[in-house]
mmCIF file of N, CA and C in Angstrom:
data_model
loop_
_atom_site.group_PDB
_atom_site.id
_atom_site.type_symbol
_atom_site.label_atom_id
_atom_site.label_comp_id
_atom_site.label_asym_id
_atom_site.label_seq_id
_atom_site.Cartn_x
_atom_site.Cartn_y
_atom_site.Cartn_z
ATOM 1 N N MET Y 13 -4.419 15.246 15.002
ATOM 2 C CA MET Y 13 -3.211 16.020 14.779
ATOM 3 C C MET Y 13 -2.475 15.512 13.549
ATOM 4 N N THR Y 14 -2.155 16.442 12.593
ATOM 5 C CA THR Y 14 -1.413 16.031 11.398
ATOM 6 C C THR Y 14 -0.072 16.718 11.400
ATOM 7 N N LYS Y 15 0.997 15.956 11.122
ATOM 8 C CA LYS Y 15 2.335 16.478 11.033
ATOM 9 C C LYS Y 15 2.877 16.121 9.657
ATOM 10 N N LEU Y 16 3.525 17.095 9.020
ATOM 11 C CA LEU Y 16 4.131 16.855 7.715
ATOM 12 C C LEU Y 16 5.390 15.989 7.931
ATOM 13 N N LEU Y 17 5.443 14.892 7.197
ATOM 14 C CA LEU Y 17 6.578 13.990 7.303
ATOM 15 C C LEU Y 17 7.539 14.147 6.135
ATOM 16 N N LEU Y 18 7.004 14.223 4.909
ATOM 17 C CA LEU Y 18 7.836 14.197 3.777
ATOM 18 C C LEU Y 18 7.183 14.971 2.609
ATOM 19 N N ALA Y 19 7.952 15.751 1.965
ATOM 20 C CA ALA Y 19 7.475 16.405 0.718
ATOM 21 C C ALA Y 19 8.533 16.106 -0.369
ATOM 22 N N GLN Y 20 8.179 15.288 -1.329
ATOM 23 C CA GLN Y 20 9.146 14.860 -2.306
ATOM 24 C C GLN Y 20 8.541 14.920 -3.695
ATOM 25 N N GLN Y 21 9.189 15.606 -4.632
ATOM 26 C CA GLN Y 21 8.771 15.807 -6.000
ATOM 27 C C GLN Y 21 7.274 16.216 -6.004
ATOM 28 N N ASN Y 22 6.388 15.385 -6.464
ATOM 29 C CA ASN Y 22 4.993 15.833 -6.547
ATOM 30 C C ASN Y 22 4.071 15.100 -5.572
ATOM 31 N N THR Y 23 4.630 14.590 -4.454
ATOM 32 C CA THR Y 23 3.792 14.025 -3.416
ATOM 33 C C THR Y 23 4.088 14.573 -2.072
ATOM 34 N N VAL Y 24 3.092 14.626 -1.215
ATOM 35 C CA VAL Y 24 3.205 15.109 0.112
ATOM 36 C C VAL Y 24 2.682 13.979 1.035
ATOM 37 N N THR Y 25 3.489 13.555 1.944
ATOM 38 C CA THR Y 25 3.089 12.497 2.896
ATOM 39 C C THR Y 25 2.952 13.077 4.258
ATOM 40 N N SER Y 26 1.863 12.792 4.920
ATOM 41 C CA SER Y 26 1.642 13.311 6.303
ATOM 42 C C SER Y 26 1.217 12.175 7.189
ATOM 43 N N ALA Y 27 1.351 12.333 8.465
ATOM 44 C CA ALA Y 27 0.955 11.270 9.422
ATOM 45 C C ALA Y 27 -0.186 11.790 10.289
ATOM 46 N N ARG Y 28 -1.149 10.959 10.505
ATOM 47 C CA ARG Y 28 -2.265 11.324 11.376
ATOM 48 C C ARG Y 28 -2.329 10.294 12.500
ATOM 49 N N VAL Y 29 -2.355 10.742 13.708
ATOM 50 C CA VAL Y 29 -2.391 9.875 14.886
ATOM 51 C C VAL Y 29 -3.835 9.829 15.378
ATOM 52 N N HIS Y 30 -4.389 8.594 15.505
ATOM 53 C CA HIS Y 30 -5.740 8.421 16.019
ATOM 54 C C HIS Y 30 -5.691 7.261 17.048
ATOM 55 N N GLY Y 31 -5.766 7.628 18.300
ATOM 56 C CA GLY Y 31 -5.615 6.626 19.329
ATOM 57 C C GLY Y 31 -4.192 6.133 19.365
ATOM 58 N N ASN Y 32 -4.060 4.785 19.254
ATOM 59 C CA ASN Y 32 -2.691 4.185 19.182
ATOM 60 C C ASN Y 32 -2.270 3.937 17.791
ATOM 61 N N ALA Y 33 -3.083 4.272 16.767
ATOM 62 C CA ALA Y 33 -2.718 3.998 15.403
ATOM 63 C C ALA Y 33 -2.131 5.244 14.731
ATOM 64 N N ILE Y 34 -1.231 5.036 13.799
ATOM 65 C CA ILE Y 34 -0.669 6.089 13.004
ATOM 66 C C ILE Y 34 -1.043 5.844 11.553
ATOM 67 N N TYR Y 35 -1.692 6.790 10.921
ATOM 68 C CA TYR Y 35 -2.097 6.682 9.542
ATOM 69 C C TYR Y 35 -1.215 7.557 8.667
ATOM 70 N N LEU Y 36 -0.674 6.996 7.578
ATOM 71 C CA LEU Y 36 0.094 7.774 6.643
ATOM 72 C C LEU Y 36 -0.788 8.143 5.527
ATOM 73 N N LEU Y 37 -0.833 9.426 5.180
ATOM 74 C CA LEU Y 37 -1.664 9.949 4.067
ATOM 75 C C LEU Y 37 -0.684 10.510 3.018
ATOM 76 N N THR Y 38 -0.876 10.054 1.786
ATOM 77 C CA THR Y 38 -0.045 10.561 0.685
ATOM 78 C C THR Y 38 -0.989 11.259 -0.314
ATOM 79 N N THR Y 39 -0.582 12.482 -0.652
ATOM 80 C CA THR Y 39 -1.384 13.285 -1.582
ATOM 81 C C THR Y 39 -0.506 13.659 -2.766
ATOM 82 N N THR Y 40 -1.062 13.555 -3.932
ATOM 83 C CA THR Y 40 -0.302 13.984 -5.132
ATOM 84 C C THR Y 40 -0.591 15.425 -5.426
ATOM 85 N N VAL Y 41 0.471 16.182 -5.598
ATOM 86 C CA VAL Y 41 0.309 17.640 -5.890
ATOM 87 C C VAL Y 41 0.857 17.880 -7.298
ATOM 88 N N PRO Y 42 0.028 18.428 -8.190
ATOM 89 C CA PRO Y 42 0.541 18.681 -9.515
ATOM 90 C C PRO Y 42 1.592 19.752 -9.489
ATOM 91 N N ILE Y 43 2.711 19.499 -10.178
ATOM 92 C CA ILE Y 43 3.749 20.517 -10.241
ATOM 93 C C ILE Y 43 4.058 20.987 -11.653
ATOM 94 N N TYR Y 44 3.398 20.345 -12.650
ATOM 95 C CA TYR Y 44 3.577 20.746 -14.038
ATOM 96 C C TYR Y 44 2.194 20.902 -14.699
ATOM 97 N N LEU Y 45 2.173 21.584 -15.751
ATOM 98 C CA LEU Y 45 0.908 21.858 -16.521
ATOM 99 C C LEU Y 45 -0.123 22.551 -15.640
ATOM 100 N N LEU Y 46 0.352 23.499 -14.846
ATOM 101 C CA LEU Y 46 -0.518 24.252 -13.968
ATOM 102 C C LEU Y 46 -1.415 25.210 -14.814
ATOM 103 N N GLU Y 47 -2.624 25.388 -14.374
ATOM 104 C CA GLU Y 47 -3.591 26.271 -15.059
ATOM 105 C C GLU Y 47 -3.347 27.718 -14.657
ATOM 106 N N ASN Y 48 -3.884 28.646 -15.438
ATOM 107 C CA ASN Y 48 -3.818 30.080 -15.087
ATOM 108 C C ASN Y 48 -4.376 30.320 -13.718
ATOM 109 N N GLY Y 49 -3.674 31.166 -12.914
ATOM 110 C CA GLY Y 49 -4.114 31.510 -11.549
ATOM 111 C C GLY Y 49 -3.514 30.632 -10.506
ATOM 112 N N GLU Y 50 -2.965 29.456 -10.885
ATOM 113 C CA GLU Y 50 -2.344 28.615 -9.851
ATOM 114 C C GLU Y 50 -0.939 29.102 -9.513
ATOM 115 N N LEU Y 51 -0.588 28.938 -8.251
ATOM 116 C CA LEU Y 51 0.767 29.355 -7.784
ATOM 117 C C LEU Y 51 1.835 28.571 -8.472
ATOM 118 N N CYS Y 52 2.939 29.282 -8.819
ATOM 119 C CA CYS Y 52 4.061 28.599 -9.523
ATOM 120 C C CYS Y 52 5.389 29.122 -8.969
ATOM 121 N N LEU Y 53 6.453 28.374 -9.248
ATOM 122 C CA LEU Y 53 7.817 28.737 -8.879
ATOM 123 C C LEU Y 53 8.676 29.013 -10.081
ATOM 124 N N ASN Y 54 8.213 28.566 -11.291
ATOM 125 C CA ASN Y 54 8.948 28.682 -12.501
ATOM 126 C C ASN Y 54 8.028 28.566 -13.694
ATOM 127 N N SER Y 55 8.341 29.238 -14.801
ATOM 128 C CA SER Y 55 7.501 29.164 -15.961
ATOM 129 C C SER Y 55 7.355 27.794 -16.559
ATOM 130 N N LEU Y 56 8.316 26.930 -16.323
ATOM 131 C CA LEU Y 56 8.244 25.540 -16.855
ATOM 132 C C LEU Y 56 7.110 24.805 -16.293
ATOM 133 N N GLN Y 57 6.575 25.194 -15.127
ATOM 134 C CA GLN Y 57 5.443 24.513 -14.461
ATOM 135 C C GLN Y 57 4.127 24.860 -15.143
ATOM 136 N N CYS Y 58 4.045 25.979 -15.809
ATOM 137 C CA CYS Y 58 2.778 26.526 -16.287
ATOM 138 C C CYS Y 58 2.450 25.972 -17.693
ATOM 139 N N LYS Y 59 1.187 25.598 -17.861
ATOM 140 C CA LYS Y 59 0.699 25.093 -19.141
ATOM 141 C C LYS Y 59 0.960 26.100 -20.242
ATOM 142 N N ASN Y 60 0.734 27.412 -19.952
ATOM 143 C CA ASN Y 60 0.917 28.446 -20.977
ATOM 144 C C ASN Y 60 2.329 28.985 -21.008
ATOM 145 N N GLY Y 61 3.224 28.540 -20.132
ATOM 146 C CA GLY Y 61 4.626 28.928 -20.216
ATOM 147 C C GLY Y 61 4.985 30.245 -19.592
ATOM 148 N N CYS Y 62 4.119 30.776 -18.732
ATOM 149 C CA CYS Y 62 4.458 32.070 -18.075
ATOM 150 C C CYS Y 62 4.064 32.036 -16.599
ATOM 151 N N CYS Y 63 5.071 32.103 -15.746
ATOM 152 C CA CYS Y 63 4.863 32.263 -14.310
ATOM 153 C C CYS Y 63 5.059 33.725 -14.033
ATOM 154 N N HIS Y 64 3.950 34.446 -13.714
ATOM 155 C CA HIS Y 64 3.935 35.902 -13.662
ATOM 156 C C HIS Y 64 3.769 36.430 -12.237
ATOM 157 N N ARG Y 65 4.537 37.439 -11.939
ATOM 158 C CA ARG Y 65 4.466 38.148 -10.645
ATOM 159 C C ARG Y 65 4.204 39.580 -10.934
ATOM 160 N N GLY Y 66 3.196 40.156 -10.317
ATOM 161 C CA GLY Y 66 2.849 41.610 -10.533
ATOM 162 C C GLY Y 66 3.819 42.567 -9.973
ATOM 163 N N SER Y 67 4.405 42.220 -8.832
ATOM 164 C CA SER Y 67 5.418 43.043 -8.174
ATOM 165 C C SER Y 67 6.358 42.146 -7.413
ATOM 166 N N GLY Y 68 7.396 42.702 -6.852
ATOM 167 C CA GLY Y 68 8.396 41.976 -6.092
ATOM 168 C C GLY Y 68 7.868 41.351 -4.821
ATOM 169 N N LEU Y 69 6.719 41.829 -4.366
ATOM 170 C CA LEU Y 69 6.163 41.310 -3.132
ATOM 171 C C LEU Y 69 4.959 40.373 -3.318
ATOM 172 N N SER Y 70 4.518 40.242 -4.545
ATOM 173 C CA SER Y 70 3.362 39.396 -4.811
ATOM 174 C C SER Y 70 3.725 37.959 -5.107
ATOM 175 N N LEU Y 71 2.784 37.057 -4.950
ATOM 176 C CA LEU Y 71 3.014 35.613 -5.266
ATOM 177 C C LEU Y 71 2.921 35.397 -6.755
ATOM 178 N N ALA Y 72 3.772 34.549 -7.318
ATOM 179 C CA ALA Y 72 3.781 34.284 -8.735
ATOM 180 C C ALA Y 72 2.657 33.264 -9.051
ATOM 181 N N ARG Y 73 1.955 33.569 -10.151
ATOM 182 C CA ARG Y 73 0.904 32.681 -10.621
ATOM 183 C C ARG Y 73 1.010 32.474 -12.145
ATOM 184 N N CYS Y 74 0.519 31.354 -12.614
ATOM 185 C CA CYS Y 74 0.519 31.081 -14.024
ATOM 186 C C CYS Y 74 -0.401 32.056 -14.755
ATOM 187 N N ALA Y 75 -0.003 32.509 -15.938
ATOM 188 C CA ALA Y 75 -0.796 33.498 -16.675
ATOM 189 C C ALA Y 75 -0.637 33.227 -18.193
ATOM 190 N N ASP Y 76 -1.540 33.811 -18.990
ATOM 191 C CA ASP Y 76 -1.452 33.726 -20.445
ATOM 192 C C ASP Y 76 -0.228 34.509 -20.908
ATOM 193 N N LYS Y 77 0.329 34.071 -22.045
ATOM 194 C CA LYS Y 77 1.389 34.841 -22.671
ATOM 195 C C LYS Y 77 0.785 36.107 -23.238
ATOM 196 N N ALA Y 78 1.624 37.132 -23.475
ATOM 197 C CA ALA Y 78 1.155 38.442 -23.925
ATOM 198 C C ALA Y 78 0.662 38.358 -25.399
ATOM 199 N N ALA Y 79 -0.432 39.024 -25.693
ATOM 200 C CA ALA Y 79 -0.996 39.101 -27.032
ATOM 201 C C ALA Y 79 -0.357 40.275 -27.767
ATOM 202 N N GLU Y 80 -0.728 40.381 -29.051
ATOM 203 C CA GLU Y 80 -0.191 41.480 -29.880
ATOM 204 C C GLU Y 80 -0.528 42.818 -29.228
ATOM 205 N N PHE Y 81 0.433 43.727 -29.215
ATOM 206 C CA PHE Y 81 0.337 45.076 -28.692
ATOM 207 C C PHE Y 81 0.370 45.187 -27.162
ATOM 208 N N GLN Y 82 0.510 44.037 -26.489
ATOM 209 C CA GLN Y 82 0.663 44.031 -25.004
ATOM 210 C C GLN Y 82 2.108 44.130 -24.597
ATOM 211 N N GLU Y 83 2.337 44.588 -23.355
ATOM 212 C CA GLU Y 83 3.665 44.635 -22.805
ATOM 213 C C GLU Y 83 4.239 43.238 -22.656
ATOM 214 N N CYS Y 84 5.528 43.067 -22.860
ATOM 215 C CA CYS Y 84 6.166 41.774 -22.800
ATOM 216 C C CYS Y 84 7.582 41.860 -22.260
ATOM 217 N N SER Y 85 8.131 40.719 -21.942
ATOM 218 C CA SER Y 85 9.511 40.628 -21.489
ATOM 219 C C SER Y 85 10.138 39.447 -22.285
ATOM 220 N N ARG Y 86 11.317 39.641 -22.791
ATOM 221 C CA ARG Y 86 12.014 38.619 -23.567
ATOM 222 C C ARG Y 86 12.828 37.658 -22.710
ATOM 223 N N TRP Y 87 13.151 38.077 -21.540
ATOM 224 C CA TRP Y 87 14.119 37.318 -20.757
ATOM 225 C C TRP Y 87 13.743 37.332 -19.310
ATOM 226 N N HIS Y 88 14.090 36.301 -18.607
ATOM 227 C CA HIS Y 88 13.865 36.295 -17.143
ATOM 228 C C HIS Y 88 15.040 35.629 -16.481
ATOM 229 N N LEU Y 89 15.373 36.114 -15.304
ATOM 230 C CA LEU Y 89 16.528 35.618 -14.570
ATOM 231 C C LEU Y 89 16.167 34.364 -13.771
ATOM 232 N N THR Y 90 14.991 34.288 -13.203
ATOM 233 C CA THR Y 90 14.665 33.239 -12.273
ATOM 234 C C THR Y 90 13.530 32.296 -12.741
ATOM 235 N N GLY Y 91 13.026 32.499 -13.954
ATOM 236 C CA GLY Y 91 11.908 31.680 -14.430
ATOM 237 C C GLY Y 91 10.565 32.318 -14.059
ATOM 238 N N ILE Y 92 10.612 33.517 -13.454
ATOM 239 C CA ILE Y 92 9.366 34.224 -13.138
ATOM 240 C C ILE Y 92 9.403 35.602 -13.843
ATOM 241 N N TYR Y 93 8.342 35.906 -14.549
ATOM 242 C CA TYR Y 93 8.250 37.134 -15.327
ATOM 243 C C TYR Y 93 7.484 38.209 -14.595
ATOM 244 N N TYR Y 94 7.861 39.480 -14.793
ATOM 245 C CA TYR Y 94 7.041 40.634 -14.390
ATOM 246 C C TYR Y 94 6.092 40.997 -15.520
ATOM 247 N N ARG Y 95 6.466 40.694 -16.784
ATOM 248 C CA ARG Y 95 5.644 40.767 -17.989
ATOM 249 C C ARG Y 95 5.852 39.443 -18.724
ATOM 250 N N CYS Y 96 4.786 38.812 -19.115
ATOM 251 C CA CYS Y 96 4.915 37.518 -19.830
ATOM 252 C C CYS Y 96 5.493 37.709 -21.197
ATOM 253 N N PRO Y 97 6.136 36.617 -21.709
ATOM 254 C CA PRO Y 97 6.602 36.666 -23.085
ATOM 255 C C PRO Y 97 5.463 36.641 -24.045
ATOM 256 N N CYS Y 98 5.704 36.896 -25.307
ATOM 257 C CA CYS Y 98 4.647 36.955 -26.337
ATOM 258 C C CYS Y 98 4.144 35.551 -26.685
ATOM 259 N N GLU Y 99 2.889 35.557 -27.213
ATOM 260 C CA GLU Y 99 2.318 34.351 -27.718
ATOM 261 C C GLU Y 99 3.156 33.865 -28.899
ATOM 262 N N ASN Y 100 3.029 32.594 -29.235
ATOM 263 C CA ASN Y 100 3.763 32.003 -30.395
ATOM 264 C C ASN Y 100 3.496 32.800 -31.656
ATOM 265 N N GLY Y 101 4.541 33.051 -32.423
ATOM 266 C CA GLY Y 101 4.377 33.799 -33.697
ATOM 267 C C GLY Y 101 4.588 35.281 -33.546
ATOM 268 N N LEU Y 102 4.624 35.792 -32.321
ATOM 269 C CA LEU Y 102 4.866 37.212 -32.099
ATOM 270 C C LEU Y 102 6.273 37.385 -31.521
ATOM 271 N N SER Y 103 6.822 38.605 -31.704
ATOM 272 C CA SER Y 103 8.155 38.890 -31.131
ATOM 273 C C SER Y 103 8.053 40.070 -30.198
ATOM 274 N N CYS Y 104 8.883 40.062 -29.212
ATOM 275 C CA CYS Y 104 8.909 41.117 -28.178
ATOM 276 C C CYS Y 104 10.008 42.129 -28.599
ATOM 277 N N GLU Y 105 9.640 43.332 -29.030
ATOM 278 C CA GLU Y 105 10.589 44.323 -29.434
ATOM 279 C C GLU Y 105 10.957 45.141 -28.201
ATOM 280 N N VAL Y 106 12.233 45.013 -27.772
ATOM 281 C CA VAL Y 106 12.688 45.622 -26.536
ATOM 282 C C VAL Y 106 13.950 46.481 -26.810
ATOM 283 N N ASP Y 107 14.046 47.636 -26.254
ATOM 284 C CA ASP Y 107 15.245 48.424 -26.190
ATOM 285 C C ASP Y 107 15.967 48.094 -24.962
ATOM 286 N N ARG Y 108 17.023 47.257 -25.062
ATOM 287 C CA ARG Y 108 17.706 46.751 -23.851
ATOM 288 C C ARG Y 108 18.622 47.847 -23.272
ATOM 289 N N THR Y 109 18.688 47.867 -21.931
ATOM 290 C CA THR Y 109 19.616 48.662 -21.237
ATOM 291 C C THR Y 109 20.287 47.816 -20.159
ATOM 292 N N ILE Y 110 21.464 48.232 -19.721
ATOM 293 C CA ILE Y 110 22.171 47.477 -18.655
ATOM 294 C C ILE Y 110 21.358 47.492 -17.394
ATOM 295 N N ILE Y 111 20.851 48.670 -17.017
ATOM 296 C CA ILE Y 111 20.059 48.746 -15.771
ATOM 297 C C ILE Y 111 18.791 47.868 -15.885
ATOM 298 N N GLY Y 112 18.134 47.968 -17.036
ATOM 299 C CA GLY Y 112 16.930 47.177 -17.264
ATOM 300 C C GLY Y 112 17.154 45.653 -17.193
ATOM 301 N N THR Y 113 18.315 45.234 -17.725
ATOM 302 C CA THR Y 113 18.686 43.817 -17.663
ATOM 303 C C THR Y 113 18.901 43.394 -16.230
ATOM 304 N N ILE Y 114 19.591 44.210 -15.448
ATOM 305 C CA ILE Y 114 19.917 43.839 -14.052
ATOM 306 C C ILE Y 114 18.629 43.838 -13.217
ATOM 307 N N THR Y 115 17.749 44.821 -13.434
ATOM 308 C CA THR Y 115 16.518 44.898 -12.626
ATOM 309 C C THR Y 115 15.322 44.173 -13.214
ATOM 310 N N ASN Y 116 15.542 43.506 -14.350
ATOM 311 C CA ASN Y 116 14.470 42.778 -15.026
ATOM 312 C C ASN Y 116 13.305 43.675 -15.392
ATOM 313 N N THR Y 117 13.632 44.880 -15.894
ATOM 314 C CA THR Y 117 12.603 45.813 -16.324
ATOM 315 C C THR Y 117 12.748 46.230 -17.779
ATOM 316 N N ASP Y 118 13.366 45.421 -18.583
ATOM 317 C CA ASP Y 118 13.486 45.674 -20.023
ATOM 318 C C ASP Y 118 12.166 45.086 -20.645
ATOM 319 N N TYR Y 119 11.153 45.941 -20.699
ATOM 320 C CA TYR Y 119 9.869 45.510 -21.281
ATOM 321 C C TYR Y 119 9.749 46.042 -22.686
ATOM 322 N N GLY Y 120 8.960 45.326 -23.469
ATOM 323 C CA GLY Y 120 8.718 45.742 -24.847
ATOM 324 C C GLY Y 120 7.221 45.538 -25.190
ATOM 325 N N ILE Y 121 6.940 45.548 -26.458
ATOM 326 C CA ILE Y 121 5.556 45.389 -26.943
ATOM 327 C C ILE Y 121 5.566 44.209 -27.940
ATOM 328 N N CYS Y 122 4.579 43.317 -27.792
ATOM 329 C CA CYS Y 122 4.467 42.194 -28.729
ATOM 330 C C CYS Y 122 4.072 42.668 -30.097
ATOM 331 N N GLU Y 123 4.796 42.238 -31.131
ATOM 332 C CA GLU Y 123 4.535 42.599 -32.505
ATOM 333 C C GLU Y 123 4.516 41.388 -33.398
ATOM 334 N N ASP Y 124 3.719 41.453 -34.430
ATOM 335 C CA ASP Y 124 3.737 40.397 -35.457
ATOM 336 C C ASP Y 124 4.814 40.690 -36.472
ATOM 337 N N PRO Y 125 5.862 39.866 -36.537
ATOM 338 C CA PRO Y 125 6.972 40.140 -37.438
ATOM 339 C C PRO Y 125 6.509 40.209 -38.902
ATOM 340 N N ALA Y 126 5.473 39.462 -39.313
ATOM 341 C CA ALA Y 126 5.014 39.475 -40.659
ATOM 342 C C ALA Y 126 4.388 40.873 -40.988
ATOM 343 N N ARG Y 127 3.627 41.376 -40.080
ATOM 344 C CA ARG Y 127 2.967 42.670 -40.247
ATOM 345 C C ARG Y 127 4.042 43.758 -40.332
ATOM 346 N N LYS Y 128 5.037 43.665 -39.440
ATOM 347 C CA LYS Y 128 6.120 44.649 -39.430
ATOM 348 C C LYS Y 128 6.866 44.652 -40.763
ATOM 349 N N LEU Y 129 7.138 43.465 -41.307
ATOM 350 C CA LEU Y 129 7.801 43.329 -42.605
ATOM 351 C C LEU Y 129 6.992 43.989 -43.677
ATOM 352 N N TYR Y 130 5.687 43.736 -43.656
ATOM 353 C CA TYR Y 130 4.781 44.319 -44.647
ATOM 354 C C TYR Y 130 4.774 45.870 -44.597
ATOM 355 N N VAL Y 131 4.741 46.429 -43.441
ATOM 356 C CA VAL Y 131 4.762 47.898 -43.275
ATOM 357 C C VAL Y 131 6.072 48.462 -43.739
ATOM 358 N N GLU Y 132 7.203 47.816 -43.417
ATOM 359 C CA GLU Y 132 8.526 48.268 -43.850
ATOM 360 C C GLU Y 132 8.674 48.236 -45.351
ATOM 361 N N GLU Y 133 8.092 47.211 -46.013
ATOM 362 C CA GLU Y 133 8.174 47.100 -47.475
ATOM 363 C C GLU Y 133 7.386 48.162 -48.152
ATOM 364 N N LYS Y 134 6.283 48.587 -47.575
ATOM 365 C CA LYS Y 134 5.431 49.651 -48.173
ATOM 366 C C LYS Y 134 6.144 50.990 -48.163
ATOM 367 N N HIS Y 135 7.011 51.244 -47.245
ATOM 368 C CA HIS Y 135 7.722 52.571 -47.157
ATOM 369 C C HIS Y 135 8.822 52.557 -48.069
#
């Protein structure tokens, strides 16, 4: 029989009773630098910097940041994104609305600012 005794920072300690002896088992649980697909509570835990949830009812998991031309989110209220932010060097172009800010649905598209500047200069 195992009973959870203590969960503190990145360790979990449990007790196992065998006959008259009590054994304490301590396990280290990684809470930072999580790989894609691992469960997360905040983007700071993820190696790639995005803790993503597909819907309000799904579990959040670490995911890659959005690539160019993919949907993105610039801001998150709780550290969990419905759309991941853009990869480094890209910007998320979003038309913000009050409702979208409240409901966390202000999504945009990842763009390369250098390419956008080049296109604007040509016109």
